[in-house]
Amino acid sequence: TLYCESHTSSQNNSNSSNSSSSSNNNNGSCCFHALICLLENISANIVELMTNKLSAHIVLSMLQFQIPFVNDCIYQVLASSFMKIITNQYGCGRIRSIFQLQLTQANYCHYLIEKVVNESNLQKIITDQYGHYIILYLISEQPYTYYATCWNKIIEFINSNFVGYATQKYSSSIIEKCVESTSLFAAQLQKYSVIKELAKD
């Protein structure tokens, strides 16, 4: 809306005098400052926006402006409330979209990756009905490129309780995906005790 008003104003005054041109510049400047204020105000309600069905996409749109101080603010809030967002029906989808966006904004990657691979968080995320979709997304990426550190820590974590996660409702789908895409669990699947427990489940 702000852009359209500014653009319309600019068109209406395109044939005006220099004073009108100066006025347009002032209007454009005011429009930009209004936009910045809008982004700042919205950033104060990131969690509410991210977990609401109708407004969850707004945060992603804000990040696409690529305004440094706005992005800094957003990612800090996302990191501080990460678990509340990632275990929400709508929030988990937006976190996934943000991870995809980070391929072009890699300098912000550490904010959220650290939250995912934190041991206490990972245990909850991997078994959560919504959070586990984020893990599925991360392990579907090439393991030795952008998400190498994250991939390795997830694999190590799963290995620490392979049977437990393989027989849990949500994390079992992660095990299936891992087995399809890597041979890192071959040793686990060669153990009779593991096969016995999986066969009984």
JSON list of C-alpha atoms in Angstrom, two decimals:
[
{"chain": "A", "resi": 1, "resn": "THR", "atom": "CA", "xyz": [0.00, 0.00, 0.00]},
{"chain": "A", "resi": 2, "resn": "LEU", "atom": "CA", "xyz": [2.77, 2.40, 0.91]},
{"chain": "A", "resi": 3, "resn": "TYR", "atom": "CA", "xyz": [4.58, 1.67, -2.33]},
{"chain": "A", "resi": 4, "resn": "CYS", "atom": "CA", "xyz": [1.41, 2.15, -4.42]},
{"chain": "A", "resi": 5, "resn": "GLU", "atom": "CA", "xyz": [0.61, 5.48, -2.77]},
{"chain": "A", "resi": 6, "resn": "SER", "atom": "CA", "xyz": [4.14, 6.72, -3.36]},
{"chain": "A", "resi": 7, "resn": "HIS", "atom": "CA", "xyz": [4.16, 5.45, -6.94]},
{"chain": "A", "resi": 8, "resn": "THR", "atom": "CA", "xyz": [0.78, 7.04, -7.72]},
{"chain": "A", "resi": 9, "resn": "SER", "atom": "CA", "xyz": [1.88, 10.30, -6.17]},
{"chain": "A", "resi": 10, "resn": "SER", "atom": "CA", "xyz": [5.02, 10.23, -8.29]},
{"chain": "A", "resi": 11, "resn": "GLN", "atom": "CA", "xyz": [3.02, 9.64, -11.49]},
{"chain": "A", "resi": 12, "resn": "ASN", "atom": "CA", "xyz": [0.52, 12.39, -10.76]},
{"chain": "A", "resi": 13, "resn": "ASN", "atom": "CA", "xyz": [3.29, 14.91, -10.24]},
{"chain": "A", "resi": 14, "resn": "SER", "atom": "CA", "xyz": [5.61, 13.84, -13.09]},
{"chain": "A", "resi": 15, "resn": "ASN", "atom": "CA", "xyz": [4.91, 17.03, -15.05]},
{"chain": "A", "resi": 16, "resn": "SER", "atom": "CA", "xyz": [5.14, 19.40, -12.13]},
{"chain": "A", "resi": 17, "resn": "SER", "atom": "CA", "xyz": [7.80, 22.00, -11.42]},
{"chain": "A", "resi": 18, "resn": "ASN", "atom": "CA", "xyz": [11.09, 21.46, -9.58]},
{"chain": "A", "resi": 19, "resn": "SER", "atom": "CA", "xyz": [9.35, 22.27, -6.33]},
{"chain": "A", "resi": 20, "resn": "SER", "atom": "CA", "xyz": [6.89, 19.48, -7.01]},
{"chain": "A", "resi": 21, "resn": "SER", "atom": "CA", "xyz": [9.79, 17.15, -7.77]},
{"chain": "A", "resi": 22, "resn": "SER", "atom": "CA", "xyz": [11.32, 18.03, -4.44]},
{"chain": "A", "resi": 23, "resn": "SER", "atom": "CA", "xyz": [7.99, 17.35, -2.79]},
{"chain": "A", "resi": 24, "resn": "ASN", "atom": "CA", "xyz": [7.86, 13.93, -4.42]},
{"chain": "A", "resi": 25, "resn": "ASN", "atom": "CA", "xyz": [11.31, 13.15, -3.09]},
{"chain": "A", "resi": 26, "resn": "ASN", "atom": "CA", "xyz": [10.14, 14.10, 0.36]},
{"chain": "A", "resi": 27, "resn": "ASN", "atom": "CA", "xyz": [7.08, 11.87, -0.07]},
{"chain": "A", "resi": 28, "resn": "GLY", "atom": "CA", "xyz": [9.31, 9.01, -1.15]},
{"chain": "A", "resi": 29, "resn": "SER", "atom": "CA", "xyz": [11.53, 9.54, 1.87]},
{"chain": "A", "resi": 30, "resn": "CYS", "atom": "CA", "xyz": [8.50, 9.61, 4.17]},
{"chain": "A", "resi": 31, "resn": "CYS", "atom": "CA", "xyz": [7.23, 6.44, 2.53]},
{"chain": "A", "resi": 32, "resn": "PHE", "atom": "CA", "xyz": [10.52, 4.68, 3.18]},
{"chain": "A", "resi": 33, "resn": "HIS", "atom": "CA", "xyz": [10.60, 5.79, 6.82]},
{"chain": "A", "resi": 34, "resn": "ALA", "atom": "CA", "xyz": [6.99, 4.68, 7.24]},
{"chain": "A", "resi": 35, "resn": "LEU", "atom": "CA", "xyz": [7.94, 1.28, 5.86]},
{"chain": "A", "resi": 36, "resn": "ILE", "atom": "CA", "xyz": [10.84, 1.00, 8.29]},
{"chain": "A", "resi": 37, "resn": "CYS", "atom": "CA", "xyz": [8.56, 1.91, 11.20]},
{"chain": "A", "resi": 38, "resn": "LEU", "atom": "CA", "xyz": [6.06, -0.69, 10.03]},
{"chain": "A", "resi": 39, "resn": "LEU", "atom": "CA", "xyz": [8.74, -3.38, 9.91]},
{"chain": "A", "resi": 40, "resn": "GLU", "atom": "CA", "xyz": [10.00, -2.43, 13.36]},
{"chain": "A", "resi": 41, "resn": "ASN", "atom": "CA", "xyz": [6.51, -2.63, 14.83]},
{"chain": "A", "resi": 42, "resn": "ILE", "atom": "CA", "xyz": [5.80, -5.98, 13.21]},
{"chain": "A", "resi": 43, "resn": "SER", "atom": "CA", "xyz": [9.14, -7.38, 14.37]},
{"chain": "A", "resi": 44, "resn": "ALA", "atom": "CA", "xyz": [8.00, -6.86, 17.96]},
{"chain": "A", "resi": 45, "resn": "ASN", "atom": "CA", "xyz": [5.25, -9.47, 17.38]},
{"chain": "A", "resi": 46, "resn": "ILE", "atom": "CA", "xyz": [7.21, -12.11, 15.46]},
{"chain": "A", "resi": 47, "resn": "VAL", "atom": "CA", "xyz": [6.09, -15.08, 17.56]},
{"chain": "A", "resi": 48, "resn": "GLU", "atom": "CA", "xyz": [2.41, -14.23, 17.26]},
{"chain": "A", "resi": 49, "resn": "LEU", "atom": "CA", "xyz": [2.76, -13.70, 13.52]},
{"chain": "A", "resi": 50, "resn": "MET", "atom": "CA", "xyz": [4.73, -16.91, 12.96]},
{"chain": "A", "resi": 51, "resn": "THR", "atom": "CA", "xyz": [2.21, -19.09, 14.79]},
{"chain": "A", "resi": 52, "resn": "ASN", "atom": "CA", "xyz": [-0.92, -17.68, 13.18]},
{"chain": "A", "resi": 53, "resn": "LYS", "atom": "CA", "xyz": [-2.41, -19.32, 10.09]},
{"chain": "A", "resi": 54, "resn": "LEU", "atom": "CA", "xyz": [-3.15, -16.07, 8.26]},
{"chain": "A", "resi": 55, "resn": "SER", "atom": "CA", "xyz": [-0.11, -13.99, 9.16]},
{"chain": "A", "resi": 56, "resn": "ALA", "atom": "CA", "xyz": [2.74, -16.53, 9.25]},
{"chain": "A", "resi": 57, "resn": "HIS", "atom": "CA", "xyz": [3.94, -15.54, 5.77]},
{"chain": "A", "resi": 58, "resn": "ILE", "atom": "CA", "xyz": [4.52, -11.91, 6.77]},
{"chain": "A", "resi": 59, "resn": "VAL", "atom": "CA", "xyz": [7.83, -12.58, 8.52]},
{"chain": "A", "resi": 60, "resn": "LEU", "atom": "CA", "xyz": [9.24, -14.28, 5.44]},
{"chain": "A", "resi": 61, "resn": "SER", "atom": "CA", "xyz": [8.16, -11.29, 3.35]},
{"chain": "A", "resi": 62, "resn": "MET", "atom": "CA", "xyz": [9.94, -8.97, 5.77]},
{"chain": "A", "resi": 63, "resn": "LEU", "atom": "CA", "xyz": [13.17, -10.94, 5.45]},
{"chain": "A", "resi": 64, "resn": "GLN", "atom": "CA", "xyz": [13.03, -10.66, 1.69]},
{"chain": "A", "resi": 65, "resn": "PHE", "atom": "CA", "xyz": [13.51, -6.89, 2.00]},
{"chain": "A", "resi": 66, "resn": "GLN", "atom": "CA", "xyz": [17.04, -7.78, 3.20]},
{"chain": "A", "resi": 67, "resn": "ILE", "atom": "CA", "xyz": [17.31, -4.73, 5.46]},
{"chain": "A", "resi": 68, "resn": "PRO", "atom": "CA", "xyz": [20.19, -5.63, 7.83]},
{"chain": "A", "resi": 69, "resn": "PHE", "atom": "CA", "xyz": [18.89, -4.21, 11.11]},
{"chain": "A", "resi": 70, "resn": "VAL", "atom": "CA", "xyz": [15.42, -5.66, 10.47]},
{"chain": "A", "resi": 71, "resn": "ASN", "atom": "CA", "xyz": [16.89, -9.09, 9.71]},
{"chain": "A", "resi": 72, "resn": "ASP", "atom": "CA", "xyz": [19.06, -8.92, 12.83]},
{"chain": "A", "resi": 73, "resn": "CYS", "atom": "CA", "xyz": [16.02, -8.17, 14.95]},
{"chain": "A", "resi": 74, "resn": "ILE", "atom": "CA", "xyz": [13.90, -10.93, 13.37]},
{"chain": "A", "resi": 75, "resn": "TYR", "atom": "CA", "xyz": [16.52, -13.66, 13.66]},
{"chain": "A", "resi": 76, "resn": "GLN", "atom": "CA", "xyz": [17.25, -12.78, 17.28]},
{"chain": "A", "resi": 77, "resn": "VAL", "atom": "CA", "xyz": [13.55, -13.07, 18.13]},
{"chain": "A", "resi": 78, "resn": "LEU", "atom": "CA", "xyz": [13.26, -16.31, 16.15]},
{"chain": "A", "resi": 79, "resn": "ALA", "atom": "CA", "xyz": [16.23, -17.74, 18.04]},
{"chain": "A", "resi": 80, "resn": "SER", "atom": "CA", "xyz": [14.94, -16.71, 21.46]},
{"chain": "A", "resi": 81, "resn": "SER", "atom": "CA", "xyz": [11.47, -18.23, 20.83]},
{"chain": "A", "resi": 82, "resn": "PHE", "atom": "CA", "xyz": [12.59, -21.00, 18.49]},
{"chain": "A", "resi": 83, "resn": "MET", "atom": "CA", "xyz": [11.00, -23.98, 20.24]},
{"chain": "A", "resi": 84, "resn": "LYS", "atom": "CA", "xyz": [7.62, -22.31, 20.58]},
{"chain": "A", "resi": 85, "resn": "ILE", "atom": "CA", "xyz": [7.61, -21.53, 16.86]},
{"chain": "A", "resi": 86, "resn": "ILE", "atom": "CA", "xyz": [9.06, -24.75, 15.47]},
{"chain": "A", "resi": 87, "resn": "THR", "atom": "CA", "xyz": [6.58, -26.94, 17.38]},
{"chain": "A", "resi": 88, "resn": "ASN", "atom": "CA", "xyz": [3.63, -24.93, 16.08]},
{"chain": "A", "resi": 89, "resn": "GLN", "atom": "CA", "xyz": [1.55, -26.14, 13.14]},
{"chain": "A", "resi": 90, "resn": "TYR", "atom": "CA", "xyz": [2.15, -23.00, 11.10]},
{"chain": "A", "resi": 91, "resn": "GLY", "atom": "CA", "xyz": [5.45, -21.89, 12.60]},
{"chain": "A", "resi": 92, "resn": "CYS", "atom": "CA", "xyz": [7.31, -25.03, 11.54]},
{"chain": "A", "resi": 93, "resn": "GLY", "atom": "CA", "xyz": [6.42, -24.42, 7.88]},
{"chain": "A", "resi": 94, "resn": "ARG", "atom": "CA", "xyz": [7.69, -20.85, 8.05]},
{"chain": "A", "resi": 95, "resn": "ILE", "atom": "CA", "xyz": [10.91, -21.91, 9.72]},
{"chain": "A", "resi": 96, "resn": "ARG", "atom": "CA", "xyz": [11.44, -24.30, 6.83]},
{"chain": "A", "resi": 97, "resn": "SER", "atom": "CA", "xyz": [10.83, -21.47, 4.37]},
{"chain": "A", "resi": 98, "resn": "ILE", "atom": "CA", "xyz": [13.34, -19.34, 6.27]},
{"chain": "A", "resi": 99, "resn": "PHE", "atom": "CA", "xyz": [15.93, -22.12, 6.04]},
{"chain": "A", "resi": 100, "resn": "GLN", "atom": "CA", "xyz": [15.38, -22.11, 2.29]},
{"chain": "A", "resi": 101, "resn": "LEU", "atom": "CA", "xyz": [15.79, -18.34, 2.22]},
{"chain": "A", "resi": 102, "resn": "GLN", "atom": "CA", "xyz": [19.04, -18.66, 4.17]},
{"chain": "A", "resi": 103, "resn": "LEU", "atom": "CA", "xyz": [20.66, -20.18, 1.12]},
{"chain": "A", "resi": 104, "resn": "THR", "atom": "CA", "xyz": [20.90, -16.56, -0.06]},
{"chain": "A", "resi": 105, "resn": "GLN", "atom": "CA", "xyz": [21.32, -15.05, 3.42]},
{"chain": "A", "resi": 106, "resn": "ALA", "atom": "CA", "xyz": [23.85, -17.52, 4.84]},
{"chain": "A", "resi": 107, "resn": "ASN", "atom": "CA", "xyz": [25.28, -15.02, 7.32]},
{"chain": "A", "resi": 108, "resn": "TYR", "atom": "CA", "xyz": [22.16, -15.52, 9.45]},
{"chain": "A", "resi": 109, "resn": "CYS", "atom": "CA", "xyz": [22.33, -19.30, 9.36]},
{"chain": "A", "resi": 110, "resn": "HIS", "atom": "CA", "xyz": [24.00, -19.77, 12.75]},
{"chain": "A", "resi": 111, "resn": "TYR", "atom": "CA", "xyz": [21.06, -18.19, 14.62]},
{"chain": "A", "resi": 112, "resn": "LEU", "atom": "CA", "xyz": [18.70, -21.07, 13.87]},
{"chain": "A", "resi": 113, "resn": "ILE", "atom": "CA", "xyz": [21.07, -23.96, 13.13]},
{"chain": "A", "resi": 114, "resn": "GLU", "atom": "CA", "xyz": [22.46, -23.69, 16.66]},
{"chain": "A", "resi": 115, "resn": "LYS", "atom": "CA", "xyz": [18.94, -23.96, 18.04]},
{"chain": "A", "resi": 116, "resn": "VAL", "atom": "CA", "xyz": [18.15, -27.07, 15.99]},
{"chain": "A", "resi": 117, "resn": "VAL", "atom": "CA", "xyz": [21.27, -29.01, 16.96]},
{"chain": "A", "resi": 118, "resn": "ASN", "atom": "CA", "xyz": [21.16, -28.05, 20.62]},
{"chain": "A", "resi": 119, "resn": "GLU", "atom": "CA", "xyz": [20.85, -31.45, 22.32]},
{"chain": "A", "resi": 120, "resn": "SER", "atom": "CA", "xyz": [17.89, -30.63, 24.56]},
{"chain": "A", "resi": 121, "resn": "ASN", "atom": "CA", "xyz": [16.06, -28.95, 21.67]},
{"chain": "A", "resi": 122, "resn": "LEU", "atom": "CA", "xyz": [16.83, -31.72, 19.20]},
{"chain": "A", "resi": 123, "resn": "GLN", "atom": "CA", "xyz": [15.34, -34.36, 21.44]},
{"chain": "A", "resi": 124, "resn": "LYS", "atom": "CA", "xyz": [12.03, -32.48, 21.50]},
{"chain": "A", "resi": 125, "resn": "ILE", "atom": "CA", "xyz": [12.09, -31.42, 17.85]},
{"chain": "A", "resi": 126, "resn": "ILE", "atom": "CA", "xyz": [12.83, -34.88, 16.48]},
{"chain": "A", "resi": 127, "resn": "THR", "atom": "CA", "xyz": [9.84, -36.41, 18.28]},
{"chain": "A", "resi": 128, "resn": "ASP", "atom": "CA", "xyz": [7.41, -33.52, 17.82]},
{"chain": "A", "resi": 129, "resn": "GLN", "atom": "CA", "xyz": [4.49, -33.87, 15.40]},
{"chain": "A", "resi": 130, "resn": "TYR", "atom": "CA", "xyz": [5.41, -30.61, 13.67]},
{"chain": "A", "resi": 131, "resn": "GLY", "atom": "CA", "xyz": [9.05, -30.07, 14.57]},
{"chain": "A", "resi": 132, "resn": "HIS", "atom": "CA", "xyz": [10.19, -33.35, 12.99]},
{"chain": "A", "resi": 133, "resn": "TYR", "atom": "CA", "xyz": [9.34, -31.93, 9.56]},
{"chain": "A", "resi": 134, "resn": "ILE", "atom": "CA", "xyz": [12.22, -29.49, 9.96]},
{"chain": "A", "resi": 135, "resn": "ILE", "atom": "CA", "xyz": [14.61, -32.38, 10.58]},
{"chain": "A", "resi": 136, "resn": "LEU", "atom": "CA", "xyz": [13.25, -34.17, 7.51]},
{"chain": "A", "resi": 137, "resn": "TYR", "atom": "CA", "xyz": [13.93, -31.04, 5.48]},
{"chain": "A", "resi": 138, "resn": "LEU", "atom": "CA", "xyz": [17.47, -30.62, 6.79]},
{"chain": "A", "resi": 139, "resn": "ILE", "atom": "CA", "xyz": [18.50, -34.22, 6.18]},
{"chain": "A", "resi": 140, "resn": "SER", "atom": "CA", "xyz": [17.05, -34.12, 2.67]},
{"chain": "A", "resi": 141, "resn": "GLU", "atom": "CA", "xyz": [19.65, -31.47, 1.79]},
{"chain": "A", "resi": 142, "resn": "GLN", "atom": "CA", "xyz": [23.08, -32.52, 0.54]},
{"chain": "A", "resi": 143, "resn": "PRO", "atom": "CA", "xyz": [24.81, -33.56, 3.77]},
{"chain": "A", "resi": 144, "resn": "TYR", "atom": "CA", "xyz": [28.26, -32.24, 2.98]},
{"chain": "A", "resi": 145, "resn": "THR", "atom": "CA", "xyz": [27.34, -28.79, 1.70]},
{"chain": "A", "resi": 146, "resn": "TYR", "atom": "CA", "xyz": [25.35, -26.08, 3.41]},
{"chain": "A", "resi": 147, "resn": "TYR", "atom": "CA", "xyz": [23.99, -28.16, 6.31]},
{"chain": "A", "resi": 148, "resn": "ALA", "atom": "CA", "xyz": [27.05, -30.36, 6.91]},
{"chain": "A", "resi": 149, "resn": "THR", "atom": "CA", "xyz": [27.42, -29.56, 10.61]},
{"chain": "A", "resi": 150, "resn": "CYS", "atom": "CA", "xyz": [23.71, -29.90, 11.25]},
{"chain": "A", "resi": 151, "resn": "TRP", "atom": "CA", "xyz": [23.54, -33.21, 9.36]},
{"chain": "A", "resi": 152, "resn": "ASN", "atom": "CA", "xyz": [26.45, -34.73, 11.29]},
{"chain": "A", "resi": 153, "resn": "LYS", "atom": "CA", "xyz": [25.05, -33.76, 14.68]},
{"chain": "A", "resi": 154, "resn": "ILE", "atom": "CA", "xyz": [21.59, -35.11, 13.81]},
{"chain": "A", "resi": 155, "resn": "ILE", "atom": "CA", "xyz": [23.06, -38.45, 12.69]},
{"chain": "A", "resi": 156, "resn": "GLU", "atom": "CA", "xyz": [25.20, -38.66, 15.84]},
{"chain": "A", "resi": 157, "resn": "PHE", "atom": "CA", "xyz": [22.19, -37.86, 18.01]},
{"chain": "A", "resi": 158, "resn": "ILE", "atom": "CA", "xyz": [19.99, -40.49, 16.36]},
{"chain": "A", "resi": 159, "resn": "ASN", "atom": "CA", "xyz": [22.75, -43.09, 16.72]},
{"chain": "A", "resi": 160, "resn": "SER", "atom": "CA", "xyz": [22.78, -42.51, 20.47]},
{"chain": "A", "resi": 161, "resn": "ASN", "atom": "CA", "xyz": [19.24, -43.95, 20.74]},
{"chain": "A", "resi": 162, "resn": "PHE", "atom": "CA", "xyz": [18.58, -45.59, 17.39]},
{"chain": "A", "resi": 163, "resn": "VAL", "atom": "CA", "xyz": [15.89, -48.06, 18.51]},
{"chain": "A", "resi": 164, "resn": "GLY", "atom": "CA", "xyz": [14.09, -45.44, 20.58]},
{"chain": "A", "resi": 165, "resn": "TYR", "atom": "CA", "xyz": [13.79, -43.01, 17.70]},
{"chain": "A", "resi": 166, "resn": "ALA", "atom": "CA", "xyz": [13.09, -45.75, 15.14]},
{"chain": "A", "resi": 167, "resn": "THR", "atom": "CA", "xyz": [10.04, -46.85, 17.14]},
{"chain": "A", "resi": 168, "resn": "GLN", "atom": "CA", "xyz": [8.65, -43.40, 17.97]},
{"chain": "A", "resi": 169, "resn": "LYS", "atom": "CA", "xyz": [5.71, -42.20, 15.88]},
{"chain": "A", "resi": 170, "resn": "TYR", "atom": "CA", "xyz": [7.30, -39.07, 14.40]},
{"chain": "A", "resi": 171, "resn": "SER", "atom": "CA", "xyz": [11.04, -39.68, 14.60]},
{"chain": "A", "resi": 172, "resn": "SER", "atom": "CA", "xyz": [10.61, -43.05, 12.85]},
{"chain": "A", "resi": 173, "resn": "SER", "atom": "CA", "xyz": [9.97, -41.22, 9.58]},
{"chain": "A", "resi": 174, "resn": "ILE", "atom": "CA", "xyz": [13.31, -39.47, 10.04]},
{"chain": "A", "resi": 175, "resn": "ILE", "atom": "CA", "xyz": [15.03, -42.84, 10.51]},
{"chain": "A", "resi": 176, "resn": "GLU", "atom": "CA", "xyz": [13.41, -44.12, 7.32]},
{"chain": "A", "resi": 177, "resn": "LYS", "atom": "CA", "xyz": [14.62, -41.07, 5.39]},
{"chain": "A", "resi": 178, "resn": "CYS", "atom": "CA", "xyz": [18.13, -41.46, 6.76]},
{"chain": "A", "resi": 179, "resn": "VAL", "atom": "CA", "xyz": [18.30, -45.15, 5.91]},
{"chain": "A", "resi": 180, "resn": "GLU", "atom": "CA", "xyz": [17.19, -44.35, 2.36]},
{"chain": "A", "resi": 181, "resn": "SER", "atom": "CA", "xyz": [19.85, -41.70, 1.84]},
{"chain": "A", "resi": 182, "resn": "THR", "atom": "CA", "xyz": [22.90, -42.90, 3.80]},
{"chain": "A", "resi": 183, "resn": "SER", "atom": "CA", "xyz": [24.70, -46.03, 4.92]},
{"chain": "A", "resi": 184, "resn": "LEU", "atom": "CA", "xyz": [25.70, -44.49, 8.24]},
{"chain": "A", "resi": 185, "resn": "PHE", "atom": "CA", "xyz": [23.19, -46.69, 10.10]},
{"chain": "A", "resi": 186, "resn": "ALA", "atom": "CA", "xyz": [24.43, -49.93, 8.54]},
{"chain": "A", "resi": 187, "resn": "ALA", "atom": "CA", "xyz": [26.16, -50.93, 11.76]},
{"chain": "A", "resi": 188, "resn": "GLN", "atom": "CA", "xyz": [22.95, -50.46, 13.74]},
{"chain": "A", "resi": 189, "resn": "LEU", "atom": "CA", "xyz": [20.95, -52.54, 11.28]},
{"chain": "A", "resi": 190, "resn": "GLN", "atom": "CA", "xyz": [23.43, -55.40, 11.54]},
{"chain": "A", "resi": 191, "resn": "LYS", "atom": "CA", "xyz": [22.82, -55.84, 15.25]},
{"chain": "A", "resi": 192, "resn": "TYR", "atom": "CA", "xyz": [20.44, -58.68, 16.06]},
{"chain": "A", "resi": 193, "resn": "SER", "atom": "CA", "xyz": [19.12, -56.87, 19.14]},
{"chain": "A", "resi": 194, "resn": "VAL", "atom": "CA", "xyz": [18.21, -53.83, 17.03]},
{"chain": "A", "resi": 195, "resn": "ILE", "atom": "CA", "xyz": [16.54, -55.85, 14.28]},
{"chain": "A", "resi": 196, "resn": "LYS", "atom": "CA", "xyz": [14.58, -57.81, 16.91]},
{"chain": "A", "resi": 197, "resn": "GLU", "atom": "CA", "xyz": [13.24, -54.62, 18.50]},
{"chain": "A", "resi": 198, "resn": "LEU", "atom": "CA", "xyz": [12.34, -53.08, 15.12]},
{"chain": "A", "resi": 199, "resn": "ALA", "atom": "CA", "xyz": [10.61, -56.26, 13.96]},
{"chain": "A", "resi": 200, "resn": "LYS", "atom": "CA", "xyz": [8.48, -56.33, 17.11]},
{"chain": "A", "resi": 201, "resn": "ASP", "atom": "CA", "xyz": [7.41, -52.70, 16.77]}
]
